[in-house]
Amino acid sequence: MLPSYIVLALFMGYPLINCVRLAFSNYKLTQLDHISFAGLSNFRRVFTDPEIKMIAANTVKFVAITLILQLLLGFILAMALRRPFRGRGFYQGIVFLPWAFSGFVVGLIFQWMFNAEFGPIVDVLMKTGILNHKISFLGNPQLSIYTVILALTWQGIPFFGMMILAALQSVSEELIEAAKLDGATAIQRFYHIIIPSIKPTLVVTTMLRTIWIFNSSDLIYIMTKGGPVNSSHTLSSYMFVKAYNTLDFGFASALGTLFMFGLSIYAFVYIKVSRFNEENG
């Protein structure tokens, strides 16, 4: 196990420790001659930043809406693919393809689709009469974040679909048939047999996907760069911009350190509340 521990220490342990160190430092790449210990000043800057309140609200909305849509649509996809049918293998390959795309590619695709001048979305809405004038979805403060949510939802549906489909394959058909014979309705079979049987998978996938969505910054940066006026920023993309646009690694590391502790607490509480360990014996 020693080689794997060394790799983890180099590629995960050191960056985490260095991030915490930078969080307590004045560290700007534009002022390398003025690097010094900053104490808690970077953390105070985080909590007093005038944009943080709006961006934090954006983050909650972004994570909640995206997660719910991915879970519901992924569940529907898995249920549709559960029974064998002609061409199922080919269809699975098509609908699971978005998960193979990088965030960069997905961002470019949706940035083009929602372009106000030559994007197909606006063109279709204009031709069908839903819109009577062109709208810049990516340039509208009220709409920009929802375009990113739509893109990330499309990309993430296959993950839930694959994981839930794999879990559904292990559900006992004999148990379902016995419930039918006992007069259980489809809804009763769903809530009392299928959901309890796949609960461990739902718990793990939901927790992981929440963390991944929270950390998603590539789509936002590619599609909107957080604009207009920070309306589509999340905490993750804001941290990315602070690190690589303003080169303020101290402030960005303070944000990253808070994320690390916050998400660790979330994972611990989520597992406890969901009683995951009890479900798995």
PDB file of C-alpha atoms in Angstrom:
ATOM      1  CA  MET A   1       0.000   0.000   0.000  1.00  0.00           C
ATOM      2  CA  LEU A   2       2.997   2.319   0.461  1.00  0.00           C
ATOM      3  CA  PRO A   3       3.228   3.421  -3.234  1.00  0.00           C
ATOM      4  CA  SER A   4      -0.446   4.424  -3.278  1.00  0.00           C
ATOM      5  CA  TYR A   5      -0.014   6.351  -0.006  1.00  0.00           C
ATOM      6  CA  ILE A   6       2.963   8.204  -1.457  1.00  0.00           C
ATOM      7  CA  VAL A   7       0.980   9.151  -4.577  1.00  0.00           C
ATOM      8  CA  LEU A   8      -1.950  10.383  -2.445  1.00  0.00           C
ATOM      9  CA  ALA A   9       0.402  12.381  -0.243  1.00  0.00           C
ATOM     10  CA  LEU A  10       2.052  14.036  -3.253  1.00  0.00           C
ATOM     11  CA  PHE A  11      -1.016  14.802  -5.332  1.00  0.00           C
ATOM     12  CA  MET A  12      -3.637  15.401  -2.600  1.00  0.00           C
ATOM     13  CA  GLY A  13      -1.992  15.835   0.776  1.00  0.00           C
ATOM     14  CA  TYR A  14       0.606  18.430  -0.195  1.00  0.00           C
ATOM     15  CA  PRO A  15      -1.821  20.673  -2.175  1.00  0.00           C
ATOM     16  CA  LEU A  16      -4.296  20.622   0.732  1.00  0.00           C
ATOM     17  CA  ILE A  17      -1.626  21.518   3.279  1.00  0.00           C
ATOM     18  CA  ASN A  18      -0.248  24.217   0.979  1.00  0.00           C
ATOM     19  CA  CYS A  19      -3.744  25.646   0.466  1.00  0.00           C
ATOM     20  CA  VAL A  20      -4.215  25.992   4.222  1.00  0.00           C
ATOM     21  CA  ARG A  21      -0.770  27.604   4.517  1.00  0.00           C
ATOM     22  CA  LEU A  22      -1.536  30.145   1.795  1.00  0.00           C
ATOM     23  CA  ALA A  23      -4.884  30.937   3.431  1.00  0.00           C
ATOM     24  CA  PHE A  24      -2.955  32.492   6.330  1.00  0.00           C
ATOM     25  CA  SER A  25      -0.580  34.426   4.072  1.00  0.00           C
ATOM     26  CA  ASN A  26      -0.525  37.592   2.008  1.00  0.00           C
ATOM     27  CA  TYR A  27       0.319  35.871  -1.265  1.00  0.00           C
ATOM     28  CA  LYS A  28      -0.214  37.661  -4.561  1.00  0.00           C
ATOM     29  CA  LEU A  29       1.745  36.757  -7.659  1.00  0.00           C
ATOM     30  CA  THR A  30       1.878  40.452  -8.519  1.00  0.00           C
ATOM     31  CA  GLN A  31       3.543  41.230  -5.166  1.00  0.00           C
ATOM     32  CA  LEU A  32       6.010  38.412  -4.587  1.00  0.00           C
ATOM     33  CA  ASP A  33       8.295  40.770  -2.676  1.00  0.00           C
ATOM     34  CA  HIS A  34       5.596  41.345  -0.053  1.00  0.00           C
ATOM     35  CA  ILE A  35       4.680  37.789   0.961  1.00  0.00           C
ATOM     36  CA  SER A  36       4.004  37.637   4.690  1.00  0.00           C
ATOM     37  CA  PHE A  37       1.969  35.955   7.388  1.00  0.00           C
ATOM     38  CA  ALA A  38      -1.564  37.414   7.397  1.00  0.00           C
ATOM     39  CA  GLY A  39      -3.258  35.605  10.249  1.00  0.00           C
ATOM     40  CA  LEU A  40      -7.029  35.602   9.824  1.00  0.00           C
ATOM     41  CA  SER A  41      -7.159  38.650   7.558  1.00  0.00           C
ATOM     42  CA  ASN A  42      -7.958  36.612   4.426  1.00  0.00           C
ATOM     43  CA  PHE A  43     -10.852  34.936   6.202  1.00  0.00           C
ATOM     44  CA  ARG A  44     -12.143  38.325   7.375  1.00  0.00           C
ATOM     45  CA  ARG A  45     -11.960  39.523   3.779  1.00  0.00           C
ATOM     46  CA  VAL A  46     -14.061  36.546   2.701  1.00  0.00           C
ATOM     47  CA  PHE A  47     -16.838  37.326   5.178  1.00  0.00           C
ATOM     48  CA  THR A  48     -16.753  41.082   4.533  1.00  0.00           C
ATOM     49  CA  ASP A  49     -16.598  40.841   0.742  1.00  0.00           C
ATOM     50  CA  PRO A  50     -19.689  42.713  -0.554  1.00  0.00           C
ATOM     51  CA  GLU A  51     -20.238  40.134  -3.297  1.00  0.00           C
ATOM     52  CA  ILE A  52     -20.099  37.033  -1.087  1.00  0.00           C
ATOM     53  CA  LYS A  53     -23.728  37.159   0.112  1.00  0.00           C
ATOM     54  CA  MET A  54     -25.126  37.196  -3.430  1.00  0.00           C
ATOM     55  CA  ILE A  55     -22.636  34.599  -4.649  1.00  0.00           C
ATOM     56  CA  ALA A  56     -23.406  32.303  -1.695  1.00  0.00           C
ATOM     57  CA  ALA A  57     -27.137  32.531  -2.513  1.00  0.00           C
ATOM     58  CA  ASN A  58     -26.299  31.768  -6.154  1.00  0.00           C
ATOM     59  CA  THR A  59     -24.323  28.721  -5.019  1.00  0.00           C
ATOM     60  CA  VAL A  60     -27.205  27.294  -2.987  1.00  0.00           C
ATOM     61  CA  LYS A  61     -29.596  27.825  -5.907  1.00  0.00           C
ATOM     62  CA  PHE A  62     -27.123  26.419  -8.412  1.00  0.00           C
ATOM     63  CA  VAL A  63     -26.410  23.250  -6.411  1.00  0.00           C
ATOM     64  CA  ALA A  64     -30.015  22.590  -5.331  1.00  0.00           C
ATOM     65  CA  ILE A  65     -31.660  23.041  -8.747  1.00  0.00           C
ATOM     66  CA  THR A  66     -28.957  21.154 -10.638  1.00  0.00           C
ATOM     67  CA  LEU A  67     -28.918  18.247  -8.187  1.00  0.00           C
ATOM     68  CA  ILE A  68     -32.717  17.861  -8.158  1.00  0.00           C
ATOM     69  CA  LEU A  69     -32.955  17.966 -11.961  1.00  0.00           C
ATOM     70  CA  GLN A  70     -30.084  15.516 -12.439  1.00  0.00           C
ATOM     71  CA  LEU A  71     -31.501  13.102  -9.861  1.00  0.00           C
ATOM     72  CA  LEU A  72     -35.074  13.159 -11.180  1.00  0.00           C
ATOM     73  CA  LEU A  73     -34.152  12.948 -14.860  1.00  0.00           C
ATOM     74  CA  GLY A  74     -31.440  10.360 -14.179  1.00  0.00           C
ATOM     75  CA  PHE A  75     -33.942   8.252 -12.241  1.00  0.00           C
ATOM     76  CA  ILE A  76     -36.453   8.458 -15.096  1.00  0.00           C
ATOM     77  CA  LEU A  77     -33.712   7.496 -17.561  1.00  0.00           C
ATOM     78  CA  ALA A  78     -32.690   4.499 -15.440  1.00  0.00           C
ATOM     79  CA  MET A  79     -36.281   3.301 -15.086  1.00  0.00           C
ATOM     80  CA  ALA A  80     -36.770   3.610 -18.863  1.00  0.00           C
ATOM     81  CA  LEU A  81     -33.661   1.510 -19.529  1.00  0.00           C
ATOM     82  CA  ARG A  82     -34.353  -1.074 -16.840  1.00  0.00           C
ATOM     83  CA  ARG A  83     -36.328  -3.473 -19.055  1.00  0.00           C
ATOM     84  CA  PRO A  84     -34.624  -5.011 -22.118  1.00  0.00           C
ATOM     85  CA  PHE A  85     -35.791  -3.738 -25.492  1.00  0.00           C
ATOM     86  CA  ARG A  86     -34.493  -3.823 -29.028  1.00  0.00           C
ATOM     87  CA  GLY A  87     -31.513  -1.504 -29.494  1.00  0.00           C
ATOM     88  CA  ARG A  88     -31.121  -0.808 -25.759  1.00  0.00           C
ATOM     89  CA  GLY A  89     -27.334  -1.081 -25.928  1.00  0.00           C
ATOM     90  CA  PHE A  90     -27.110   1.496 -28.712  1.00  0.00           C
ATOM     91  CA  TYR A  91     -29.529   3.825 -26.934  1.00  0.00           C
ATOM     92  CA  GLN A  92     -27.527   3.552 -23.702  1.00  0.00           C
ATOM     93  CA  GLY A  93     -24.386   4.526 -25.559  1.00  0.00           C
ATOM     94  CA  ILE A  94     -26.084   7.651 -26.933  1.00  0.00           C
ATOM     95  CA  VAL A  95     -27.774   8.898 -23.749  1.00  0.00           C
ATOM     96  CA  PHE A  96     -24.709   8.254 -21.586  1.00  0.00           C
ATOM     97  CA  LEU A  97     -22.398  10.082 -24.015  1.00  0.00           C
ATOM     98  CA  PRO A  98     -22.631  13.540 -22.302  1.00  0.00           C
ATOM     99  CA  TRP A  99     -20.866  12.139 -19.234  1.00  0.00           C
ATOM    100  CA  ALA A 100     -17.805  11.459 -21.410  1.00  0.00           C
ATOM    101  CA  PHE A 101     -17.549  15.107 -22.491  1.00  0.00           C
ATOM    102  CA  SER A 102     -15.267  17.481 -20.619  1.00  0.00           C
ATOM    103  CA  GLY A 103     -16.710  20.585 -18.999  1.00  0.00           C
ATOM    104  CA  PHE A 104     -14.779  22.682 -21.517  1.00  0.00           C
ATOM    105  CA  VAL A 105     -16.518  21.029 -24.476  1.00  0.00           C
ATOM    106  CA  VAL A 106     -19.968  21.184 -22.858  1.00  0.00           C
ATOM    107  CA  GLY A 107     -19.423  24.860 -22.035  1.00  0.00           C
ATOM    108  CA  LEU A 108     -18.501  25.703 -25.622  1.00  0.00           C
ATOM    109  CA  ILE A 109     -21.512  23.780 -26.972  1.00  0.00           C
ATOM    110  CA  PHE A 110     -24.033  25.546 -24.736  1.00  0.00           C
ATOM    111  CA  GLN A 111     -22.350  28.915 -25.161  1.00  0.00           C
ATOM    112  CA  TRP A 112     -22.930  28.554 -28.910  1.00  0.00           C
ATOM    113  CA  MET A 113     -26.489  27.212 -28.483  1.00  0.00           C
ATOM    114  CA  PHE A 114     -27.549  30.195 -26.340  1.00  0.00           C
ATOM    115  CA  ASN A 115     -25.765  32.824 -28.389  1.00  0.00           C
ATOM    116  CA  ALA A 116     -28.222  35.686 -29.026  1.00  0.00           C
ATOM    117  CA  GLU A 117     -27.069  36.335 -32.607  1.00  0.00           C
ATOM    118  CA  PHE A 118     -26.547  32.922 -34.208  1.00  0.00           C
ATOM    119  CA  GLY A 119     -27.484  30.354 -31.551  1.00  0.00           C
ATOM    120  CA  PRO A 120     -30.212  27.787 -32.425  1.00  0.00           C
ATOM    121  CA  ILE A 121     -32.113  28.218 -29.115  1.00  0.00           C
ATOM    122  CA  VAL A 122     -32.970  31.873 -29.712  1.00  0.00           C
ATOM    123  CA  ASP A 123     -33.668  31.186 -33.401  1.00  0.00           C
ATOM    124  CA  VAL A 124     -36.171  28.401 -32.606  1.00  0.00           C
ATOM    125  CA  LEU A 125     -37.897  30.497 -29.930  1.00  0.00           C
ATOM    126  CA  MET A 126     -38.204  33.397 -32.380  1.00  0.00           C
ATOM    127  CA  LYS A 127     -39.603  31.223 -35.188  1.00  0.00           C
ATOM    128  CA  THR A 128     -42.159  29.544 -32.907  1.00  0.00           C
ATOM    129  CA  GLY A 129     -43.400  32.904 -31.637  1.00  0.00           C
ATOM    130  CA  ILE A 130     -42.362  32.310 -28.009  1.00  0.00           C
ATOM    131  CA  LEU A 131     -40.041  35.316 -28.287  1.00  0.00           C
ATOM    132  CA  ASN A 132     -40.737  38.451 -30.302  1.00  0.00           C
ATOM    133  CA  HIS A 133     -37.193  39.789 -29.977  1.00  0.00           C
ATOM    134  CA  LYS A 134     -33.751  38.340 -29.388  1.00  0.00           C
ATOM    135  CA  ILE A 135     -32.679  37.728 -25.784  1.00  0.00           C
ATOM    136  CA  SER A 136     -29.107  37.344 -24.610  1.00  0.00           C
ATOM    137  CA  PHE A 137     -29.504  34.461 -22.176  1.00  0.00           C
ATOM    138  CA  LEU A 138     -25.831  34.582 -21.254  1.00  0.00           C
ATOM    139  CA  GLY A 139     -25.820  38.367 -20.878  1.00  0.00           C
ATOM    140  CA  ASN A 140     -28.984  38.664 -18.788  1.00  0.00           C
ATOM    141  CA  PRO A 141     -28.361  38.831 -14.994  1.00  0.00           C
ATOM    142  CA  GLN A 142     -31.645  37.003 -14.294  1.00  0.00           C
ATOM    143  CA  LEU A 143     -31.098  34.215 -16.840  1.00  0.00           C
ATOM    144  CA  SER A 144     -27.364  33.606 -17.094  1.00  0.00           C
ATOM    145  CA  ILE A 145     -27.060  31.210 -14.146  1.00  0.00           C
ATOM    146  CA  TYR A 146     -29.967  29.107 -15.427  1.00  0.00           C
ATOM    147  CA  THR A 147     -28.200  28.506 -18.746  1.00  0.00           C
ATOM    148  CA  VAL A 148     -25.241  27.086 -16.803  1.00  0.00           C
ATOM    149  CA  ILE A 149     -27.622  24.985 -14.680  1.00  0.00           C
ATOM    150  CA  LEU A 150     -29.158  23.585 -17.871  1.00  0.00           C
ATOM    151  CA  ALA A 151     -25.736  22.723 -19.303  1.00  0.00           C
ATOM    152  CA  LEU A 152     -24.529  21.026 -16.117  1.00  0.00           C
ATOM    153  CA  THR A 153     -27.836  19.161 -15.758  1.00  0.00           C
ATOM    154  CA  TRP A 154     -27.483  17.770 -19.285  1.00  0.00           C
ATOM    155  CA  GLN A 155     -23.932  16.674 -18.566  1.00  0.00           C
ATOM    156  CA  GLY A 156     -24.742  15.074 -15.191  1.00  0.00           C
ATOM    157  CA  ILE A 157     -27.927  13.129 -15.990  1.00  0.00           C
ATOM    158  CA  PRO A 158     -25.988  10.102 -17.331  1.00  0.00           C
ATOM    159  CA  PHE A 159     -24.082   9.752 -14.040  1.00  0.00           C
ATOM    160  CA  PHE A 160     -27.270   9.282 -12.052  1.00  0.00           C
ATOM    161  CA  GLY A 161     -28.729   7.183 -14.870  1.00  0.00           C
ATOM    162  CA  MET A 162     -25.795   4.765 -14.895  1.00  0.00           C
ATOM    163  CA  MET A 163     -25.523   4.443 -11.129  1.00  0.00           C
ATOM    164  CA  ILE A 164     -29.259   4.005 -10.530  1.00  0.00           C
ATOM    165  CA  LEU A 165     -29.597   1.597 -13.459  1.00  0.00           C
ATOM    166  CA  ALA A 166     -26.819  -0.562 -12.003  1.00  0.00           C
ATOM    167  CA  ALA A 167     -28.596  -0.543  -8.631  1.00  0.00           C
ATOM    168  CA  LEU A 168     -31.943  -1.409 -10.217  1.00  0.00           C
ATOM    169  CA  GLN A 169     -30.427  -4.510 -11.789  1.00  0.00           C
ATOM    170  CA  SER A 170     -29.889  -5.910  -8.288  1.00  0.00           C
ATOM    171  CA  VAL A 171     -33.497  -5.423  -7.157  1.00  0.00           C
ATOM    172  CA  SER A 172     -35.120  -8.835  -6.662  1.00  0.00           C
ATOM    173  CA  GLU A 173     -37.698  -9.520  -9.380  1.00  0.00           C
ATOM    174  CA  GLU A 174     -39.131 -12.320  -7.214  1.00  0.00           C
ATOM    175  CA  LEU A 175     -39.848  -9.813  -4.458  1.00  0.00           C
ATOM    176  CA  ILE A 176     -41.593  -7.495  -6.890  1.00  0.00           C
ATOM    177  CA  GLU A 177     -43.677 -10.360  -8.311  1.00  0.00           C
ATOM    178  CA  ALA A 178     -44.610 -11.466  -4.788  1.00  0.00           C
ATOM    179  CA  ALA A 179     -45.752  -7.921  -3.995  1.00  0.00           C
ATOM    180  CA  LYS A 180     -47.892  -7.929  -7.157  1.00  0.00           C
ATOM    181  CA  LEU A 181     -49.540 -11.165  -6.076  1.00  0.00           C
ATOM    182  CA  ASP A 182     -50.243  -9.630  -2.675  1.00  0.00           C
ATOM    183  CA  GLY A 183     -52.067  -6.746  -4.382  1.00  0.00           C
ATOM    184  CA  ALA A 184     -49.420  -4.012  -4.074  1.00  0.00           C
ATOM    185  CA  THR A 185     -49.859  -1.185  -6.563  1.00  0.00           C
ATOM    186  CA  ALA A 186     -47.038   0.118  -8.775  1.00  0.00           C
ATOM    187  CA  ILE A 187     -46.591   3.123  -6.459  1.00  0.00           C
ATOM    188  CA  GLN A 188     -46.440   0.884  -3.382  1.00  0.00           C
ATOM    189  CA  ARG A 189     -43.876  -1.389  -5.050  1.00  0.00           C
ATOM    190  CA  PHE A 190     -41.819   1.656  -5.982  1.00  0.00           C
ATOM    191  CA  TYR A 191     -41.747   3.183  -2.491  1.00  0.00           C
ATOM    192  CA  HIS A 192     -41.556   0.003  -0.421  1.00  0.00           C
ATOM    193  CA  ILE A 193     -39.334  -2.236  -2.564  1.00  0.00           C
ATOM    194  CA  ILE A 194     -37.373  -0.331  -5.212  1.00  0.00           C
ATOM    195  CA  ILE A 195     -36.429   2.778  -3.205  1.00  0.00           C
ATOM    196  CA  PRO A 196     -35.256   0.857  -0.070  1.00  0.00           C
ATOM    197  CA  SER A 197     -33.289  -1.548  -2.279  1.00  0.00           C
ATOM    198  CA  ILE A 198     -31.337   1.201  -4.053  1.00  0.00           C
ATOM    199  CA  LYS A 199     -31.091   3.626  -1.114  1.00  0.00           C
ATOM    200  CA  PRO A 200     -27.340   3.043  -0.514  1.00  0.00           C
ATOM    201  CA  THR A 201     -26.635   3.944  -4.142  1.00  0.00           C
ATOM    202  CA  LEU A 202     -28.856   7.020  -3.949  1.00  0.00           C
ATOM    203  CA  VAL A 203     -27.132   8.194  -0.777  1.00  0.00           C
ATOM    204  CA  VAL A 204     -23.607   7.865  -2.165  1.00  0.00           C
ATOM    205  CA  THR A 205     -24.343   9.269  -5.633  1.00  0.00           C
ATOM    206  CA  THR A 206     -26.310  12.222  -4.252  1.00  0.00           C
ATOM    207  CA  MET A 207     -23.563  13.094  -1.793  1.00  0.00           C
ATOM    208  CA  LEU A 208     -20.804  12.824  -4.400  1.00  0.00           C
ATOM    209  CA  ARG A 209     -22.743  14.747  -7.014  1.00  0.00           C
ATOM    210  CA  THR A 210     -23.531  17.540  -4.558  1.00  0.00           C
ATOM    211  CA  ILE A 211     -19.815  17.976  -3.887  1.00  0.00           C
ATOM    212  CA  TRP A 212     -18.952  17.844  -7.583  1.00  0.00           C
ATOM    213  CA  ILE A 213     -21.633  20.372  -8.511  1.00  0.00           C
ATOM    214  CA  PHE A 214     -20.471  22.674  -5.731  1.00  0.00           C
ATOM    215  CA  ASN A 215     -16.928  22.487  -7.100  1.00  0.00           C
ATOM    216  CA  SER A 216     -17.960  23.009 -10.731  1.00  0.00           C
ATOM    217  CA  SER A 217     -16.347  26.173 -12.016  1.00  0.00           C
ATOM    218  CA  ASP A 218     -15.252  25.295 -15.557  1.00  0.00           C
ATOM    219  CA  LEU A 219     -18.711  25.572 -17.138  1.00  0.00           C
ATOM    220  CA  ILE A 220     -19.393  28.918 -15.474  1.00  0.00           C
ATOM    221  CA  TYR A 221     -16.060  30.352 -16.497  1.00  0.00           C
ATOM    222  CA  ILE A 222     -16.358  29.169 -20.102  1.00  0.00           C
ATOM    223  CA  MET A 223     -19.994  30.177 -20.611  1.00  0.00           C
ATOM    224  CA  THR A 224     -20.341  33.439 -18.663  1.00  0.00           C
ATOM    225  CA  LYS A 225     -17.094  34.068 -16.743  1.00  0.00           C
ATOM    226  CA  GLY A 226     -19.377  34.724 -13.774  1.00  0.00           C
ATOM    227  CA  GLY A 227     -21.108  37.665 -15.409  1.00  0.00           C
ATOM    228  CA  PRO A 228     -22.854  39.812 -15.974  1.00  0.00           C
ATOM    229  CA  VAL A 229     -21.988  41.690 -12.743  1.00  0.00           C
ATOM    230  CA  ASN A 230     -21.221  38.415 -10.913  1.00  0.00           C
ATOM    231  CA  SER A 231     -24.822  37.195 -11.375  1.00  0.00           C
ATOM    232  CA  SER A 232     -23.760  33.696 -12.468  1.00  0.00           C
ATOM    233  CA  HIS A 233     -20.828  33.262 -10.104  1.00  0.00           C
ATOM    234  CA  THR A 234     -20.796  30.500  -7.508  1.00  0.00           C
ATOM    235  CA  LEU A 235     -18.308  30.333  -4.668  1.00  0.00           C
ATOM    236  CA  SER A 236     -16.212  27.862  -6.642  1.00  0.00           C
ATOM    237  CA  SER A 237     -16.002  29.978  -9.794  1.00  0.00           C
ATOM    238  CA  TYR A 238     -15.435  33.116  -7.704  1.00  0.00           C
ATOM    239  CA  MET A 239     -12.478  31.396  -6.041  1.00  0.00           C
ATOM    240  CA  PHE A 240     -11.137  30.402  -9.473  1.00  0.00           C
ATOM    241  CA  VAL A 241     -11.370  34.000 -10.723  1.00  0.00           C
ATOM    242  CA  LYS A 242      -9.723  35.380  -7.601  1.00  0.00           C
ATOM    243  CA  ALA A 243      -6.854  32.935  -7.989  1.00  0.00           C
ATOM    244  CA  TYR A 244      -6.189  33.201 -11.719  1.00  0.00           C
ATOM    245  CA  ASN A 245      -7.540  36.611 -12.743  1.00  0.00           C
ATOM    246  CA  THR A 246      -6.487  38.747  -9.785  1.00  0.00           C
ATOM    247  CA  LEU A 247      -3.668  36.334  -8.790  1.00  0.00           C
ATOM    248  CA  ASP A 248      -4.658  36.741  -5.133  1.00  0.00           C
ATOM    249  CA  PHE A 249      -3.818  33.230  -3.970  1.00  0.00           C
ATOM    250  CA  GLY A 250      -4.161  34.119  -0.287  1.00  0.00           C
ATOM    251  CA  PHE A 251      -7.819  35.122  -0.610  1.00  0.00           C
ATOM    252  CA  ALA A 252      -8.581  32.208  -2.945  1.00  0.00           C
ATOM    253  CA  SER A 253      -6.923  29.745  -0.573  1.00  0.00           C
ATOM    254  CA  ALA A 254      -9.003  31.072   2.317  1.00  0.00           C
ATOM    255  CA  LEU A 255     -12.128  30.365   0.264  1.00  0.00           C
ATOM    256  CA  GLY A 256     -10.797  26.919  -0.638  1.00  0.00           C
ATOM    257  CA  THR A 257     -10.041  26.108   3.002  1.00  0.00           C
ATOM    258  CA  LEU A 258     -13.559  27.086   4.031  1.00  0.00           C
ATOM    259  CA  PHE A 259     -14.942  24.900   1.210  1.00  0.00           C
ATOM    260  CA  MET A 260     -12.882  21.945   2.379  1.00  0.00           C
ATOM    261  CA  PHE A 261     -14.129  22.127   5.955  1.00  0.00           C
ATOM    262  CA  GLY A 262     -17.689  22.968   4.922  1.00  0.00           C
ATOM    263  CA  LEU A 263     -17.988  20.056   2.495  1.00  0.00           C
ATOM    264  CA  SER A 264     -16.382  17.672   4.991  1.00  0.00           C
ATOM    265  CA  ILE A 265     -19.001  18.632   7.576  1.00  0.00           C
ATOM    266  CA  TYR A 266     -21.741  18.280   4.953  1.00  0.00           C
ATOM    267  CA  ALA A 267     -20.585  14.756   4.028  1.00  0.00           C
ATOM    268  CA  PHE A 268     -20.397  13.678   7.676  1.00  0.00           C
ATOM    269  CA  VAL A 269     -23.832  15.086   8.569  1.00  0.00           C
ATOM    270  CA  TYR A 270     -25.416  13.773   5.366  1.00  0.00           C
ATOM    271  CA  ILE A 271     -24.233  10.219   6.009  1.00  0.00           C
ATOM    272  CA  LYS A 272     -25.409  10.392   9.620  1.00  0.00           C
ATOM    273  CA  VAL A 273     -28.834  11.794   8.726  1.00  0.00           C
ATOM    274  CA  SER A 274     -29.347   9.314   5.881  1.00  0.00           C
ATOM    275  CA  ARG A 275     -28.323   6.447   8.207  1.00  0.00           C
ATOM    276  CA  PHE A 276     -26.182   5.040   5.398  1.00  0.00           C
ATOM    277  CA  ASN A 277     -24.173   2.771   7.699  1.00  0.00           C
ATOM    278  CA  GLU A 278     -27.355   1.184   9.078  1.00  0.00           C
ATOM    279  CA  GLU A 279     -28.576   0.468   5.581  1.00  0.00           C
ATOM    280  CA  ASN A 280     -25.315  -1.301   4.806  1.00  0.00           C
ATOM    281  CA  GLY A 281     -25.112  -3.226   8.066  1.00  0.00           C
TER     282      GLY A 281
END
